[in-house]
Amino acid sequence: MFIEQGIIKSNEFWKYILGSILIIAASTVGQIPLELAVAYKTLKTHHVPANTNEALQLLDSNISLFLMMLTFVFGFIGFALVVKYFHKQTLLSVTTSRSKVDFKRVFFSFGIWTLFTIASTLITFYFSPGSLVWNFKPIPFAILFIIATLLIPIQTSTEEYIFRGYLMQGFANLSKNKWFPLLMTSLIFGSMHILNPEVDKIGYWVLVYYIGTGLFLGVLTLMDEGLELSLGFHAANNLITALLVTSDWTALQTNSLYKDVSTPGGMWEIFIPVFVIYPIILVIFSKKYRWTNWKEKLTGKLRS
């Protein structure tokens, strides 16, 4: 079983706390180029940004995206080193319970969520055409496509490995059950987004979406005994959105095809994905991969 692969006697919970600090330290090193670029622009424009979102707007959107994603490259390297040398585990053991990574699962999940994302964008354009304006500029979009395709999957994979892999197994070491790791990783994942500019525009209700998404990805991981489905889903969610739609009030502002000029705040944008679309996706996956014994896989006790 996937979550039990981290149940090793030497893997006491304090190691996950220290390991998390080391991963954060590696990510912080990766932030240095972004901080230096913002500092240079601040000195050049004599404008001190009031928040992170304003600081990123000092830079070209493709440059800011590249520098933001660079942080996750360092974070993933830190994570891989911690897993190998601190926990004495293989990367495969925090990826899947299968003998090798099932890339068919990754691509299937990526494809399913890509279709849903494109469909929802088309529906939005049909019912509210004034909310989306054509934003396509060939050269900036081409640069965006290269940066996003190469680096956004690293960003999303880093988050999945840390939350649904590393910390899921870490909390399992602490609790010896499955519901506690599922709950804790979802809450921490959601709270990590509390400084996003969406919170200022929509309010703390948006955390329902982030925590709900973390819970959904955790359920995928536990039911499917591996990260493959969550890796594909998360990559599609961030990559396709970055290429399709941008706005002035989201964390990722890109040279996408469309720009959302509507006023944020609709509760349906928060609750429909969590309480309607995610359950539909779970049904699709459960039928395809023949999931059974939901209660045991999501709440059962673990063998020491």
Tab-separated table of C-alpha atoms in Angstrom:
chain	number	residue	atom	x	y	z
A	1	MET	CA	0.000	0.000	0.000
A	2	PHE	CA	1.280	3.436	-0.955
A	3	ILE	CA	0.866	5.297	2.320
A	4	GLU	CA	2.433	2.440	4.285
A	5	GLN	CA	5.653	2.623	2.287
A	6	GLY	CA	6.748	5.462	4.566
A	7	ILE	CA	6.063	3.468	7.740
A	8	ILE	CA	9.668	2.726	8.591
A	9	LYS	CA	10.869	2.463	12.185
A	10	SER	CA	13.657	4.972	11.623
A	11	ASN	CA	11.228	7.478	10.062
A	12	GLU	CA	10.072	9.190	13.219
A	13	PHE	CA	7.806	12.207	12.794
A	14	TRP	CA	10.449	14.720	13.894
A	15	LYS	CA	12.363	13.791	10.736
A	16	TYR	CA	9.460	15.035	8.606
A	17	ILE	CA	9.427	18.318	10.502
A	18	LEU	CA	13.152	18.788	9.983
A	19	GLY	CA	12.904	17.532	6.411
A	20	SER	CA	10.157	20.063	5.670
A	21	ILE	CA	12.389	22.841	7.015
A	22	LEU	CA	15.201	21.705	4.715
A	23	ILE	CA	12.846	21.664	1.711
A	24	ILE	CA	11.612	25.162	2.581
A	25	ALA	CA	15.240	26.289	2.857
A	26	ALA	CA	15.972	24.932	-0.627
A	27	SER	CA	12.913	26.738	-1.994
A	28	THR	CA	14.043	29.933	-0.305
A	29	VAL	CA	17.372	29.716	-2.121
A	30	GLY	CA	15.383	29.369	-5.334
A	31	GLN	CA	13.561	32.609	-4.549
A	32	ILE	CA	16.756	34.659	-4.563
A	33	PRO	CA	16.749	35.384	-8.340
A	34	LEU	CA	13.140	36.592	-8.107
A	35	GLU	CA	13.890	38.767	-5.092
A	36	LEU	CA	16.920	40.268	-6.843
A	37	ALA	CA	14.906	40.999	-9.993
A	38	VAL	CA	12.153	42.717	-7.988
A	39	ALA	CA	14.736	44.685	-5.981
A	40	TYR	CA	16.391	45.863	-9.213
A	41	LYS	CA	13.056	46.989	-10.672
A	42	THR	CA	12.132	48.695	-7.420
A	43	LEU	CA	15.349	50.707	-7.459
A	44	LYS	CA	14.928	51.511	-11.140
A	45	THR	CA	11.287	52.649	-10.897
A	46	HIS	CA	11.508	54.138	-7.377
A	47	HIS	CA	8.258	52.315	-6.611
A	48	VAL	CA	8.062	50.124	-3.521
A	49	PRO	CA	5.406	47.397	-4.050
A	50	ALA	CA	2.824	47.039	-1.302
A	51	ASN	CA	2.431	43.270	-1.668
A	52	THR	CA	3.698	40.222	-3.550
A	53	ASN	CA	1.214	40.620	-6.377
A	54	GLU	CA	2.289	44.230	-6.932
A	55	ALA	CA	5.945	43.185	-6.792
A	56	LEU	CA	5.443	40.603	-9.539
A	57	GLN	CA	3.743	43.212	-11.727
A	58	LEU	CA	7.021	45.141	-11.810
A	59	LEU	CA	8.396	42.377	-14.042
A	60	ASP	CA	7.399	41.132	-17.456
A	61	SER	CA	4.852	38.355	-16.878
A	62	ASN	CA	6.957	35.720	-18.647
A	63	ILE	CA	10.020	36.663	-16.608
A	64	SER	CA	8.068	36.628	-13.347
A	65	LEU	CA	6.569	33.227	-14.243
A	66	PHE	CA	10.008	31.811	-15.022
A	67	LEU	CA	11.487	33.111	-11.770
A	68	MET	CA	8.511	31.904	-9.730
A	69	MET	CA	8.771	28.423	-11.220
A	70	LEU	CA	12.522	28.379	-10.557
A	71	THR	CA	11.684	28.340	-6.862
A	72	PHE	CA	9.978	24.973	-7.320
A	73	VAL	CA	12.942	23.551	-9.224
A	74	PHE	CA	15.079	24.177	-6.143
A	75	GLY	CA	12.264	22.895	-3.923
A	76	PHE	CA	12.058	19.630	-5.831
A	77	ILE	CA	15.821	19.137	-5.681
A	78	GLY	CA	15.696	19.727	-1.924
A	79	PHE	CA	12.802	17.293	-1.581
A	80	ALA	CA	14.570	14.568	-3.581
A	81	LEU	CA	17.743	14.920	-1.490
A	82	VAL	CA	15.794	14.814	1.775
A	83	VAL	CA	13.929	11.662	0.739
A	84	LYS	CA	17.085	9.877	-0.435
A	85	TYR	CA	19.649	10.852	2.179
A	86	PHE	CA	17.579	11.786	5.235
A	87	HIS	CA	14.758	9.227	5.046
A	88	LYS	CA	16.676	6.545	3.116
A	89	GLN	CA	13.752	6.081	0.725
A	90	THR	CA	13.568	5.937	-3.047
A	91	LEU	CA	11.673	8.515	-5.090
A	92	LEU	CA	9.473	5.670	-6.341
A	93	SER	CA	8.367	4.879	-2.767
A	94	VAL	CA	6.857	8.371	-2.406
A	95	THR	CA	5.371	8.215	-5.899
A	96	THR	CA	3.421	4.984	-6.157
A	97	SER	CA	2.856	1.512	-4.758
A	98	ARG	CA	3.335	0.060	-8.254
A	99	SER	CA	6.646	-1.395	-9.438
A	100	LYS	CA	7.097	1.634	-11.696
A	101	VAL	CA	5.320	4.927	-12.349
A	102	ASP	CA	2.189	4.388	-14.450
A	103	PHE	CA	2.440	7.258	-16.935
A	104	LYS	CA	-0.781	6.139	-18.619
A	105	ARG	CA	-2.568	7.163	-15.430
A	106	VAL	CA	-0.761	10.527	-15.425
A	107	PHE	CA	-1.733	11.276	-19.028
A	108	PHE	CA	-5.309	10.046	-18.617
A	109	SER	CA	-5.844	12.310	-15.610
A	110	PHE	CA	-4.168	15.202	-17.444
A	111	GLY	CA	-6.438	14.665	-20.445
A	112	ILE	CA	-9.656	14.429	-18.425
A	113	TRP	CA	-9.015	17.680	-16.561
A	114	THR	CA	-7.807	19.433	-19.708
A	115	LEU	CA	-11.150	18.638	-21.351
A	116	PHE	CA	-13.079	19.895	-18.309
A	117	THR	CA	-11.003	23.092	-18.173
A	118	ILE	CA	-11.451	23.869	-21.868
A	119	ALA	CA	-15.170	23.042	-21.680
A	120	SER	CA	-15.712	25.310	-18.667
A	121	THR	CA	-13.875	28.145	-20.441
A	122	LEU	CA	-16.079	27.740	-23.529
A	123	ILE	CA	-19.220	27.670	-21.374
A	124	THR	CA	-18.120	30.850	-19.606
A	125	PHE	CA	-17.458	32.534	-22.955
A	126	TYR	CA	-20.853	31.434	-24.311
A	127	PHE	CA	-22.951	32.609	-21.366
A	128	SER	CA	-20.837	35.647	-20.453
A	129	PRO	CA	-18.839	36.698	-23.537
A	130	GLY	CA	-18.011	40.102	-22.054
A	131	SER	CA	-16.100	38.514	-19.175
A	132	LEU	CA	-13.334	37.186	-21.449
A	133	VAL	CA	-11.388	39.309	-23.917
A	134	TRP	CA	-8.948	38.063	-26.575
A	135	ASN	CA	-5.424	38.529	-25.210
A	136	PHE	CA	-3.315	36.633	-27.759
A	137	LYS	CA	0.085	38.071	-28.716
A	138	PRO	CA	2.101	35.579	-30.808
A	139	ILE	CA	5.639	36.082	-29.469
A	140	PRO	CA	4.786	36.520	-25.757
A	141	PHE	CA	2.422	33.530	-25.966
A	142	ALA	CA	5.107	31.388	-27.639
A	143	ILE	CA	7.542	32.246	-24.848
A	144	LEU	CA	4.833	31.543	-22.278
A	145	PHE	CA	4.109	28.176	-23.883
A	146	ILE	CA	7.758	27.109	-23.636
A	147	ILE	CA	8.210	28.298	-20.039
A	148	ALA	CA	4.867	26.901	-18.864
A	149	THR	CA	5.226	23.531	-20.570
A	150	LEU	CA	8.702	22.990	-19.150
A	151	LEU	CA	8.328	24.424	-15.649
A	152	ILE	CA	4.694	24.345	-14.501
A	153	PRO	CA	4.671	20.506	-14.361
A	154	ILE	CA	7.712	20.771	-12.085
A	155	GLN	CA	5.823	23.206	-9.853
A	156	THR	CA	2.715	21.040	-9.627
A	157	SER	CA	4.706	17.832	-9.218
A	158	THR	CA	6.722	19.388	-6.393
A	159	GLU	CA	3.507	20.282	-4.567
A	160	GLU	CA	2.075	16.806	-5.101
A	161	TYR	CA	5.239	15.072	-3.947
A	162	ILE	CA	5.442	17.219	-0.822
A	163	PHE	CA	1.773	17.127	0.202
A	164	ARG	CA	0.321	13.880	-1.180
A	165	GLY	CA	3.607	11.953	-1.011
A	166	TYR	CA	6.032	13.149	1.652
A	167	LEU	CA	3.676	14.690	4.216
A	168	MET	CA	0.959	12.081	3.625
A	169	GLN	CA	3.432	9.379	4.620
A	170	GLY	CA	4.811	11.565	7.397
A	171	PHE	CA	1.451	12.065	9.104
A	172	ALA	CA	0.781	8.345	8.608
A	173	ASN	CA	3.911	7.662	10.668
A	174	LEU	CA	2.477	9.866	13.386
A	175	SER	CA	-1.146	8.704	13.417
A	176	LYS	CA	-0.974	5.128	12.067
A	177	ASN	CA	-4.245	5.729	10.214
A	178	LYS	CA	-5.335	7.207	6.886
A	179	TRP	CA	-7.973	9.821	7.707
A	180	PHE	CA	-5.579	12.027	9.693
A	181	PRO	CA	-2.953	12.336	6.905
A	182	LEU	CA	-5.760	13.003	4.397
A	183	LEU	CA	-7.250	15.740	6.565
A	184	MET	CA	-3.986	17.379	7.625
A	185	THR	CA	-2.412	17.521	4.160
A	186	SER	CA	-5.635	19.015	2.765
A	187	LEU	CA	-5.796	21.706	5.453
A	188	ILE	CA	-2.109	22.593	5.104
A	189	PHE	CA	-2.356	22.622	1.300
A	190	GLY	CA	-5.342	24.968	1.474
A	191	SER	CA	-3.778	27.271	4.056
A	192	MET	CA	-0.632	27.620	1.917
A	193	HIS	CA	-2.778	29.611	-0.542
A	194	ILE	CA	-4.016	32.103	2.053
A	195	LEU	CA	-1.656	34.835	0.788
A	196	ASN	CA	-2.821	34.471	-2.825
A	197	PRO	CA	-4.349	37.642	-4.301
A	198	GLU	CA	-7.599	35.724	-4.898
A	199	VAL	CA	-8.226	35.801	-1.151
A	200	ASP	CA	-8.203	39.614	-1.165
A	201	LYS	CA	-10.648	39.745	-4.076
A	202	ILE	CA	-13.015	36.900	-3.197
A	203	GLY	CA	-12.538	36.545	0.540
A	204	TYR	CA	-11.653	33.604	2.742
A	205	TRP	CA	-14.438	31.579	1.141
A	206	VAL	CA	-11.949	30.768	-1.630
A	207	LEU	CA	-10.074	28.579	0.872
A	208	VAL	CA	-12.999	26.148	0.586
A	209	TYR	CA	-11.869	25.606	-3.006
A	210	TYR	CA	-8.197	25.150	-2.104
A	211	ILE	CA	-8.852	22.835	0.856
A	212	GLY	CA	-11.460	20.954	-1.174
A	213	THR	CA	-8.978	20.532	-4.009
A	214	GLY	CA	-6.378	19.216	-1.558
A	215	LEU	CA	-8.942	16.769	-0.172
A	216	PHE	CA	-9.867	15.634	-3.687
A	217	LEU	CA	-6.215	15.061	-4.626
A	218	GLY	CA	-5.656	13.195	-1.360
A	219	VAL	CA	-8.610	10.910	-2.089
A	220	LEU	CA	-7.175	10.218	-5.550
A	221	THR	CA	-3.845	9.277	-3.980
A	222	LEU	CA	-5.262	6.962	-1.321
A	223	MET	CA	-7.838	5.256	-3.538
A	224	ASP	CA	-5.408	4.719	-6.427
A	225	GLU	CA	-2.406	3.839	-4.218
A	226	GLY	CA	-0.118	6.410	-5.834
A	227	LEU	CA	0.398	9.961	-7.044
A	228	GLU	CA	-0.076	9.367	-10.774
A	229	LEU	CA	-3.653	10.679	-11.023
A	230	SER	CA	-3.008	13.693	-8.801
A	231	LEU	CA	0.184	14.512	-10.733
A	232	GLY	CA	-1.715	14.570	-14.029
A	233	PHE	CA	-4.684	16.491	-12.643
A	234	HIS	CA	-2.617	19.189	-10.943
A	235	ALA	CA	-0.392	19.693	-13.990
A	236	ALA	CA	-3.423	20.107	-16.261
A	237	ASN	CA	-5.123	22.465	-13.825
A	238	ASN	CA	-2.221	24.917	-13.654
A	239	LEU	CA	-0.772	24.526	-17.155
A	240	ILE	CA	-3.970	24.735	-19.197
A	241	THR	CA	-5.302	27.599	-17.078
A	242	ALA	CA	-2.031	29.513	-17.500
A	243	LEU	CA	-2.263	29.120	-21.266
A	244	LEU	CA	-5.992	29.793	-21.586
A	245	VAL	CA	-7.031	32.535	-19.156
A	246	THR	CA	-5.318	35.172	-17.041
A	247	SER	CA	-6.569	38.065	-14.909
A	248	ASP	CA	-5.234	40.925	-12.840
A	249	TRP	CA	-6.228	39.324	-9.533
A	250	THR	CA	-4.842	35.780	-9.680
A	251	ALA	CA	-1.513	34.406	-8.481
A	252	LEU	CA	-0.413	33.456	-12.008
A	253	GLN	CA	-0.662	36.346	-14.478
A	254	THR	CA	0.375	35.230	-17.949
A	255	ASN	CA	0.301	36.138	-21.644
A	256	SER	CA	-2.579	33.711	-22.136
A	257	LEU	CA	-5.127	33.464	-24.933
A	258	TYR	CA	-7.864	35.206	-22.946
A	259	LYS	CA	-8.043	37.687	-20.099
A	260	ASP	CA	-10.801	37.511	-17.510
A	261	VAL	CA	-12.073	41.062	-16.927
A	262	SER	CA	-15.081	40.090	-14.820
A	263	THR	CA	-15.498	41.042	-11.181
A	264	PRO	CA	-14.536	38.066	-8.992
A	265	GLY	CA	-16.693	36.870	-6.157
A	266	GLY	CA	-19.175	34.324	-7.498
A	267	MET	CA	-19.695	31.554	-4.937
A	268	TRP	CA	-20.513	29.111	-7.731
A	269	GLU	CA	-16.883	29.339	-8.888
A	270	ILE	CA	-15.871	27.972	-5.485
A	271	PHE	CA	-18.575	25.424	-4.692
A	272	ILE	CA	-19.358	23.934	-8.133
A	273	PRO	CA	-15.852	22.443	-8.635
A	274	VAL	CA	-15.612	21.085	-5.086
A	275	PHE	CA	-19.121	19.705	-4.642
A	276	VAL	CA	-20.156	18.870	-8.220
A	277	ILE	CA	-17.241	18.502	-10.650
A	278	TYR	CA	-14.754	16.748	-8.345
A	279	PRO	CA	-17.304	14.039	-7.400
A	280	ILE	CA	-17.950	13.472	-11.122
A	281	ILE	CA	-14.212	13.065	-11.732
A	282	LEU	CA	-14.008	10.602	-8.819
A	283	VAL	CA	-16.812	8.533	-10.349
A	284	ILE	CA	-14.986	8.467	-13.701
A	285	PHE	CA	-11.740	7.327	-12.099
A	286	SER	CA	-13.441	4.819	-9.817
A	287	LYS	CA	-15.176	3.174	-12.774
A	288	LYS	CA	-12.040	3.085	-14.928
A	289	TYR	CA	-9.728	1.772	-12.201
A	290	ARG	CA	-12.356	-0.308	-10.352
A	291	TRP	CA	-11.883	1.232	-6.934
A	292	THR	CA	-13.475	-0.630	-4.042
A	293	ASN	CA	-13.391	-0.604	-0.242
A	294	TRP	CA	-13.529	3.206	0.023
A	295	LYS	CA	-13.967	3.313	3.806
A	296	GLU	CA	-10.901	1.204	4.514
A	297	LYS	CA	-8.704	3.023	2.007
A	298	LEU	CA	-9.657	6.493	3.264
A	299	THR	CA	-10.093	5.969	7.020
A	300	GLY	CA	-8.571	2.591	7.913
A	301	LYS	CA	-5.748	1.892	10.331
A	302	LEU	CA	-2.217	1.206	9.118
A	303	ARG	CA	-0.039	-1.762	9.864
A	304	SER	CA	3.060	-0.777	11.829
